[in-house]
PDB file of C-alpha atoms in Angstrom:
ATOM      1  CA  UNK A 234      67.765  74.931  77.101  1.00 52.00           C
ATOM      2  CA  UNK A 235      69.365  75.131  74.181  1.00 48.00           C
ATOM      3  CA  UNK A 236      72.370  76.124  74.227  1.00 52.00           C
ATOM      4  CA  UNK A 237      73.339  75.531  69.933  1.00 46.00           C
ATOM      5  CA  UNK A 238      76.950  75.962  70.760  1.00 47.00           C
ATOM      6  CA  UNK A 239      77.753  72.672  68.498  1.00 40.00           C
ATOM      7  CA  UNK A 240      80.776  74.672  66.823  1.00 36.00           C
ATOM      8  CA  UNK A 241      82.625  73.882  70.049  1.00 43.00           C
ATOM      9  CA  UNK A 242      82.272  69.438  69.946  1.00 37.00           C
ATOM     10  CA  UNK A 243      84.783  69.421  67.328  1.00 40.00           C
ATOM     11  CA  UNK A 244      87.528  66.741  67.753  1.00 37.00           C
ATOM     12  CA  UNK A 245      91.276  67.615  68.177  1.00 41.00           C
ATOM     13  CA  UNK A 246      93.644  66.834  65.754  1.00 41.00           C
ATOM     14  CA  UNK A 247      96.265  65.050  67.841  1.00 46.00           C
ATOM     15  CA  UNK A 248      96.598  62.190  70.296  1.00 43.00           C
ATOM     16  CA  UNK A 249      95.953  63.561  73.425  1.00 42.00           C
ATOM     17  CA  UNK A 250      98.669  62.659  75.995  1.00 49.00           C
ATOM     18  CA  UNK A 251      99.018  61.485  79.572  1.00 43.00           C
ATOM     19  CA  UNK A 252     101.318  63.442  81.636  1.00 45.00           C
ATOM     20  CA  UNK A 253     102.460  62.984  85.238  1.00 44.00           C
ATOM     21  CA  UNK A 254     102.536  66.295  87.099  1.00 46.00           C
ATOM     22  CA  UNK A 255     104.789  64.250  89.792  1.00 44.00           C
ATOM     23  CA  UNK A 256     101.821  64.727  92.781  1.00 41.00           C
ATOM     24  CA  UNK A 257     102.010  61.245  93.998  1.00 41.00           C
ATOM     25  CA  UNK A 258     101.863  59.920  90.291  1.00 41.00           C
ATOM     26  CA  UNK A 259      98.614  61.894  90.546  1.00 45.00           C
ATOM     27  CA  UNK A 260      97.330  62.331  85.933  1.00 54.00           C
ATOM     28  CA  UNK A 261      95.616  64.290  84.841  1.00 61.00           C
ATOM     29  CA  UNK A 262      93.852  64.010  80.778  1.00 60.00           C
ATOM     30  CA  UNK A 263      95.251  66.845  78.675  1.00 65.00           C
ATOM     31  CA  UNK A 264      93.411  67.420  75.863  1.00 69.00           C
ATOM     32  CA  UNK A 265      94.482  69.601  73.151  1.00 69.00           C
ATOM     33  CA  UNK A 266      90.965  72.023  71.729  1.00 81.00           C
ATOM     34  CA  UNK A 267      88.977  71.083  74.369  1.00 91.00           C
ATOM     35  CA  UNK A 268      86.717  72.641  77.509  1.00 94.00           C
ATOM     36  CA  UNK A 269      87.202  71.551  80.976  1.00 95.00           C
ATOM     37  CA  UNK A 270      85.022  72.539  84.064  1.00 96.00           C
ATOM     38  CA  UNK A 271      87.243  73.152  86.823  1.00 97.00           C
ATOM     39  CA  UNK A 272      86.634  73.869  90.702  1.00 97.00           C
ATOM     40  CA  UNK A 273      88.914  75.482  92.972  1.00 97.00           C
ATOM     41  CA  UNK A 274      89.375  75.523  96.303  1.00 97.00           C
ATOM     42  CA  UNK A 275      91.387  78.421  98.963  1.00 97.00           C
ATOM     43  CA  UNK A 276      93.044  76.721 101.262  1.00 95.00           C
ATOM     44  CA  UNK A 277      91.059  75.340 104.268  1.00 93.00           C
ATOM     45  CA  UNK A 278      87.902  76.760 103.621  1.00 94.00           C
ATOM     46  CA  UNK A 279      89.016  80.676 103.728  1.00 96.00           C
ATOM     47  CA  UNK A 280      86.511  83.368 103.301  1.00 97.00           C
ATOM     48  CA  UNK A 281      88.762  85.584 100.788  1.00 97.00           C
ATOM     49  CA  UNK A 282      86.242  86.260  97.907  1.00 97.00           C
ATOM     50  CA  UNK A 283      84.207  87.843 100.276  1.00 97.00           C
ATOM     51  CA  UNK A 284      86.106  90.422 100.358  1.00 96.00           C
ATOM     52  CA  UNK A 285      85.756  92.355  97.164  1.00 96.00           C
ATOM     53  CA  UNK A 286      89.126  94.079  96.680  1.00 96.00           C
ATOM     54  CA  UNK A 287      90.156  90.454  96.503  1.00 97.00           C
ATOM     55  CA  UNK A 288      87.923  89.730  93.560  1.00 97.00           C
ATOM     56  CA  UNK A 289      88.872  91.847  91.287  1.00 96.00           C
ATOM     57  CA  UNK A 290      93.046  90.914  92.077  1.00 97.00           C
ATOM     58  CA  UNK A 291      91.831  87.472  90.975  1.00 97.00           C
ATOM     59  CA  UNK A 292      90.175  89.078  87.626  1.00 97.00           C
ATOM     60  CA  UNK A 293      93.185  91.426  86.835  1.00 96.00           C
ATOM     61  CA  UNK A 294      95.568  87.642  87.403  1.00 97.00           C
ATOM     62  CA  UNK A 295      93.109  85.505  85.288  1.00 97.00           C
ATOM     63  CA  UNK A 296      93.662  88.809  82.939  1.00 96.00           C
ATOM     64  CA  UNK A 297      97.064  87.972  83.271  1.00 97.00           C
ATOM     65  CA  UNK A 298      97.205  84.571  83.271  1.00 97.00           C
ATOM     66  CA  UNK A 299      95.109  84.660  79.551  1.00 96.00           C
ATOM     67  CA  UNK A 300      97.576  86.594  78.786  1.00 96.00           C
ATOM     68  CA  UNK A 301     101.053  84.425  79.151  1.00 96.00           C
ATOM     69  CA  UNK A 302      98.497  81.587  78.064  1.00 96.00           C
ATOM     70  CA  UNK A 303      95.765  82.046  76.193  1.00 95.00           C
ATOM     71  CA  UNK A 304      92.239  80.696  76.712  1.00 95.00           C
ATOM     72  CA  UNK A 305      88.556  81.548  76.809  1.00 94.00           C
ATOM     73  CA  UNK A 306      86.230  81.662  79.622  1.00 96.00           C
ATOM     74  CA  UNK A 307      83.123  80.815  78.572  1.00 95.00           C
ATOM     75  CA  UNK A 308      81.972  80.252  82.641  1.00 96.00           C
ATOM     76  CA  UNK A 309      83.172  81.476  86.155  1.00 97.00           C
ATOM     77  CA  UNK A 310      81.553  81.883  89.123  1.00 98.00           C
ATOM     78  CA  UNK A 311      84.249  82.987  92.595  1.00 98.00           C
ATOM     79  CA  UNK A 312      82.224  82.278  95.989  1.00 98.00           C
ATOM     80  CA  UNK A 313      83.532  83.395  98.811  1.00 98.00           C
ATOM     81  CA  UNK A 314      85.751  79.860  99.450  1.00 97.00           C
ATOM     82  CA  UNK A 315      85.700  78.413  95.730  1.00 97.00           C
ATOM     83  CA  UNK A 316      85.550  79.103  92.410  1.00 97.00           C
ATOM     84  CA  UNK A 317      83.790  77.223  88.367  1.00 97.00           C
ATOM     85  CA  UNK A 318      85.820  77.438  85.651  1.00 97.00           C
ATOM     86  CA  UNK A 319      84.755  76.633  81.831  1.00 96.00           C
ATOM     87  CA  UNK A 320      87.807  76.646  80.535  1.00 96.00           C
ATOM     88  CA  UNK A 321      88.033  76.208  76.566  1.00 94.00           C
ATOM     89  CA  UNK A 322      91.720  75.465  75.522  1.00 94.00           C
ATOM     90  CA  UNK A 323      93.723  75.864  72.392  1.00 92.00           C
ATOM     91  CA  UNK A 324      93.747  73.489  69.717  1.00 88.00           C
ATOM     92  CA  UNK A 325      97.847  73.687  70.451  1.00 84.00           C
ATOM     93  CA  UNK A 326      97.960  73.728  73.927  1.00 87.00           C
ATOM     94  CA  UNK A 327      95.780  71.825  76.872  1.00 87.00           C
ATOM     95  CA  UNK A 328      97.933  71.747  79.317  1.00 93.00           C
ATOM     96  CA  UNK A 329      95.292  73.817  81.596  1.00 95.00           C
ATOM     97  CA  UNK A 330      97.525  72.302  84.960  1.00 95.00           C
ATOM     98  CA  UNK A 331      99.710  74.819  84.324  1.00 96.00           C
ATOM     99  CA  UNK A 332      97.224  77.540  83.217  1.00 97.00           C
ATOM    100  CA  UNK A 333      95.782  75.960  87.454  1.00 97.00           C
ATOM    101  CA  UNK A 334      99.297  76.860  89.228  1.00 96.00           C
ATOM    102  CA  UNK A 335     100.281  80.279  87.269  1.00 97.00           C
ATOM    103  CA  UNK A 336      97.018  81.826  88.197  1.00 97.00           C
ATOM    104  CA  UNK A 337      97.712  80.960  91.862  1.00 97.00           C
ATOM    105  CA  UNK A 338     101.054  81.228  91.952  1.00 95.00           C
ATOM    106  CA  UNK A 339     100.049  85.242  90.713  1.00 96.00           C
ATOM    107  CA  UNK A 340      97.072  85.589  92.879  1.00 97.00           C
ATOM    108  CA  UNK A 341      99.507  84.040  96.181  1.00 95.00           C
ATOM    109  CA  UNK A 342     101.952  86.216  94.959  1.00 93.00           C
ATOM    110  CA  UNK A 343      99.681  89.386  94.808  1.00 94.00           C
ATOM    111  CA  UNK A 344      97.087  88.770  97.551  1.00 95.00           C
ATOM    112  CA  UNK A 345     100.431  89.178  99.357  1.00 92.00           C
ATOM    113  CA  UNK A 346     101.609  92.552  98.832  1.00 90.00           C
ATOM    114  CA  UNK A 347      99.028  94.490  99.299  1.00 87.00           C
ATOM    115  CA  UNK A 348      98.026  92.886 102.779  1.00 81.00           C
ATOM    116  CA  UNK A 349     101.500  92.831 103.451  1.00 70.00           C
ATOM    117  CA  UNK A 350     101.248  89.519 104.167  1.00 60.00           C
ATOM    118  CA  UNK A 351     104.390  86.919 106.157  1.00 55.00           C
ATOM    119  CA  UNK A 352     102.575  84.172 106.405  1.00 56.00           C
ATOM    120  CA  UNK A 353     104.052  80.871 108.711  1.00 55.00           C
ATOM    121  CA  UNK A 354     103.749  77.359 105.664  1.00 53.00           C
ATOM    122  CA  UNK A 355     104.048  73.840 106.542  1.00 52.00           C
ATOM    123  CA  UNK A 356     107.893  71.876 105.345  1.00 55.00           C
ATOM    124  CA  UNK A 357     104.537  69.657 103.367  1.00 54.00           C
ATOM    125  CA  UNK A 358     103.529  73.334 102.259  1.00 47.00           C
ATOM    126  CA  UNK A 359     107.414  74.364 101.584  1.00 49.00           C
ATOM    127  CA  UNK A 360     108.255  70.776 100.041  1.00 48.00           C
ATOM    128  CA  UNK A 361     105.976  71.493  97.330  1.00 47.00           C
ATOM    129  CA  UNK A 362     106.405  75.080  96.963  1.00 49.00           C
ATOM    130  CA  UNK A 363     102.980  75.752  97.670  1.00 54.00           C
ATOM    131  CA  UNK A 364     101.251  78.412 100.709  1.00 69.00           C
ATOM    132  CA  UNK A 365      98.676  78.510 102.486  1.00 89.00           C
ATOM    133  CA  UNK A 366      95.906  80.778  99.888  1.00 95.00           C
ATOM    134  CA  UNK A 367      95.277  77.420  97.855  1.00 96.00           C
ATOM    135  CA  UNK A 368      94.403  73.733  99.159  1.00 94.00           C
ATOM    136  CA  UNK A 369      97.132  71.665  97.470  1.00 90.00           C
ATOM    137  CA  UNK A 370      95.024  70.201  94.209  1.00 91.00           C
ATOM    138  CA  UNK A 371      92.204  71.322  92.138  1.00 94.00           C
ATOM    139  CA  UNK A 372      89.325  69.463  90.516  1.00 94.00           C
ATOM    140  CA  UNK A 373      88.404  68.633  86.629  1.00 94.00           C
ATOM    141  CA  UNK A 374      85.578  67.106  84.587  1.00 93.00           C
ATOM    142  CA  UNK A 375      85.980  67.518  80.357  1.00 92.00           C
ATOM    143  CA  UNK A 376      83.036  68.138  79.291  1.00 92.00           C
ATOM    144  CA  UNK A 377      81.672  65.590  76.434  1.00 89.00           C
ATOM    145  CA  UNK A 378      79.223  67.165  74.636  1.00 89.00           C
ATOM    146  CA  UNK A 379      76.234  69.772  74.438  1.00 90.00           C
ATOM    147  CA  UNK A 380      74.506  68.126  76.809  1.00 89.00           C
ATOM    148  CA  UNK A 381      77.881  68.024  79.671  1.00 91.00           C
ATOM    149  CA  UNK A 382      78.364  71.548  78.655  1.00 93.00           C
ATOM    150  CA  UNK A 383      74.576  73.100  79.358  1.00 93.00           C
ATOM    151  CA  UNK A 384      74.344  71.727  82.957  1.00 93.00           C
ATOM    152  CA  UNK A 385      77.824  72.477  84.090  1.00 95.00           C
ATOM    153  CA  UNK A 386      76.715  76.013  83.194  1.00 95.00           C
ATOM    154  CA  UNK A 387      73.727  75.638  84.493  1.00 95.00           C
ATOM    155  CA  UNK A 388      75.759  74.264  87.641  1.00 96.00           C
ATOM    156  CA  UNK A 389      78.284  77.762  87.782  1.00 97.00           C
ATOM    157  CA  UNK A 390      74.753  79.681  87.067  1.00 97.00           C
ATOM    158  CA  UNK A 391      73.127  78.327  90.731  1.00 96.00           C
ATOM    159  CA  UNK A 392      75.864  78.063  93.014  1.00 96.00           C
ATOM    160  CA  UNK A 393      75.368  81.311  94.890  1.00 98.00           C
ATOM    161  CA  UNK A 394      71.851  80.280  95.204  1.00 96.00           C
ATOM    162  CA  UNK A 395      72.887  76.413  96.034  1.00 94.00           C
ATOM    163  CA  UNK A 396      75.323  77.488  99.057  1.00 96.00           C
ATOM    164  CA  UNK A 397      72.028  80.003 100.340  1.00 96.00           C
ATOM    165  CA  UNK A 398      74.447  83.130  98.831  1.00 97.00           C
ATOM    166  CA  UNK A 399      71.870  84.467  97.407  1.00 97.00           C
ATOM    167  CA  UNK A 400      68.279  84.103  96.767  1.00 95.00           C
ATOM    168  CA  UNK A 401      67.956  83.817  92.983  1.00 95.00           C
ATOM    169  CA  UNK A 402      70.987  83.801  89.930  1.00 97.00           C
ATOM    170  CA  UNK A 403      71.146  87.293  88.929  1.00 96.00           C
ATOM    171  CA  UNK A 404      71.642  88.539  92.386  1.00 97.00           C
ATOM    172  CA  UNK A 405      75.055  87.121  92.532  1.00 97.00           C
ATOM    173  CA  UNK A 406      77.609  90.057  90.969  1.00 96.00           C
ATOM    174  CA  UNK A 407      80.541  87.484  90.315  1.00 97.00           C
ATOM    175  CA  UNK A 408      79.377  84.866  88.199  1.00 97.00           C
ATOM    176  CA  UNK A 409      79.188  84.862  83.478  1.00 97.00           C
ATOM    177  CA  UNK A 410      75.235  84.509  84.364  1.00 97.00           C
ATOM    178  CA  UNK A 411      74.298  88.420  83.266  1.00 95.00           C
ATOM    179  CA  UNK A 412      76.574  88.017  80.597  1.00 95.00           C
ATOM    180  CA  UNK A 413      74.512  84.543  79.064  1.00 95.00           C
ATOM    181  CA  UNK A 414      71.762  86.290  79.613  1.00 95.00           C
ATOM    182  CA  UNK A 415      72.558  89.829  77.633  1.00 94.00           C
ATOM    183  CA  UNK A 416      73.812  86.688  74.949  1.00 91.00           C
ATOM    184  CA  UNK A 417      69.895  85.110  74.858  1.00 92.00           C
ATOM    185  CA  UNK A 418      70.663  82.169  76.362  1.00 92.00           C
ATOM    186  CA  UNK A 419      69.119  82.240  80.184  1.00 94.00           C
ATOM    187  CA  UNK A 420      66.309  84.811  81.060  1.00 93.00           C
ATOM    188  CA  UNK A 421      67.133  86.886  83.430  1.00 93.00           C
ATOM    189  CA  UNK A 422      64.252  85.541  85.764  1.00 92.00           C
ATOM    190  CA  UNK A 423      65.677  81.511  85.339  1.00 95.00           C
ATOM    191  CA  UNK A 424      65.840  79.445  88.242  1.00 94.00           C
ATOM    192  CA  UNK A 425      64.149  83.285  90.376  1.00 93.00           C
ATOM    193  CA  UNK A 426      61.521  83.076  92.686  1.00 92.00           C
ATOM    194  CA  UNK A 427      61.305  86.846  92.688  1.00 91.00           C
ATOM    195  CA  UNK A 428      57.567  88.779  92.783  1.00 82.00           C
ATOM    196  CA  UNK A 429      56.251  84.773  94.553  1.00 79.00           C
ATOM    197  CA  UNK A 430      57.766  83.576  90.853  1.00 78.00           C
ATOM    198  CA  UNK A 431      57.478  79.417  91.222  1.00 80.00           C
ATOM    199  CA  UNK A 432      61.221  78.517  90.470  1.00 79.00           C
ATOM    200  CA  UNK A 433      62.285  75.620  88.414  1.00 82.00           C
ATOM    201  CA  UNK A 434      64.578  73.412  90.389  1.00 84.00           C
ATOM    202  CA  UNK A 435      67.984  72.141  87.788  1.00 86.00           C
ATOM    203  CA  UNK A 436      68.228  68.821  88.382  1.00 86.00           C
ATOM    204  CA  UNK A 437      72.036  67.972  88.409  1.00 86.00           C
ATOM    205  CA  UNK A 438      71.760  64.170  89.314  1.00 82.00           C
ATOM    206  CA  UNK A 439      72.800  62.956  85.910  1.00 79.00           C
ATOM    207  CA  UNK A 440      76.176  64.858  86.303  1.00 80.00           C
ATOM    208  CA  UNK A 441      77.693  60.548  88.342  1.00 69.00           C
ATOM    209  CA  UNK A 442      80.304  63.517  90.448  1.00 75.00           C
ATOM    210  CA  UNK A 443      80.152  65.566  93.495  1.00 76.00           C
ATOM    211  CA  UNK A 444      82.311  68.921  91.390  1.00 81.00           C
ATOM    212  CA  UNK A 445      85.204  69.107  93.646  1.00 79.00           C
ATOM    213  CA  UNK A 446      83.396  70.935  96.087  1.00 80.00           C
TER     214      UNK A 446
END
């Protein structure tokens, strides 16, 4: 599948920065204008997004974060206990950690207000100004080239099948799959077993990491 997205791989004009985010000297690499694959997981794998109301809340919060700190969502999937994104950052601001932190904070605030929750938070989480909604960290990967982008986009869209939530990608409504079908990049029958089709299962062995799940 040729995505024909070569225009995305223009090199940034500024030197990448190495920035500490004060998490036990954990450092992330920021490159302006880059594309980032993200995995964000709920605290203790809570099935928060098995409720469509919370999915809609997440979408609203994400839209608000995009208004505050612009970026483009090239791919996304919402699973009951984790999220995957492909974000393209603007050329003048590559700090995706700040955007993820803002998304988590806004969702946590809205989620508690919607559900009238007052949750007990551990001392460690209080120290780091965290709630019991999200795992403390998130997982990231910088997209290197068009093939790398295609592999991660495929992974996002196949993820609901991998986790046995649906039999085919087109059945999962909480992903960007159908948007890419409308663009003509995917067939609606991609990795599909409907009508006794013999699905071609995507091969992710060339990606040397575990996607942060």
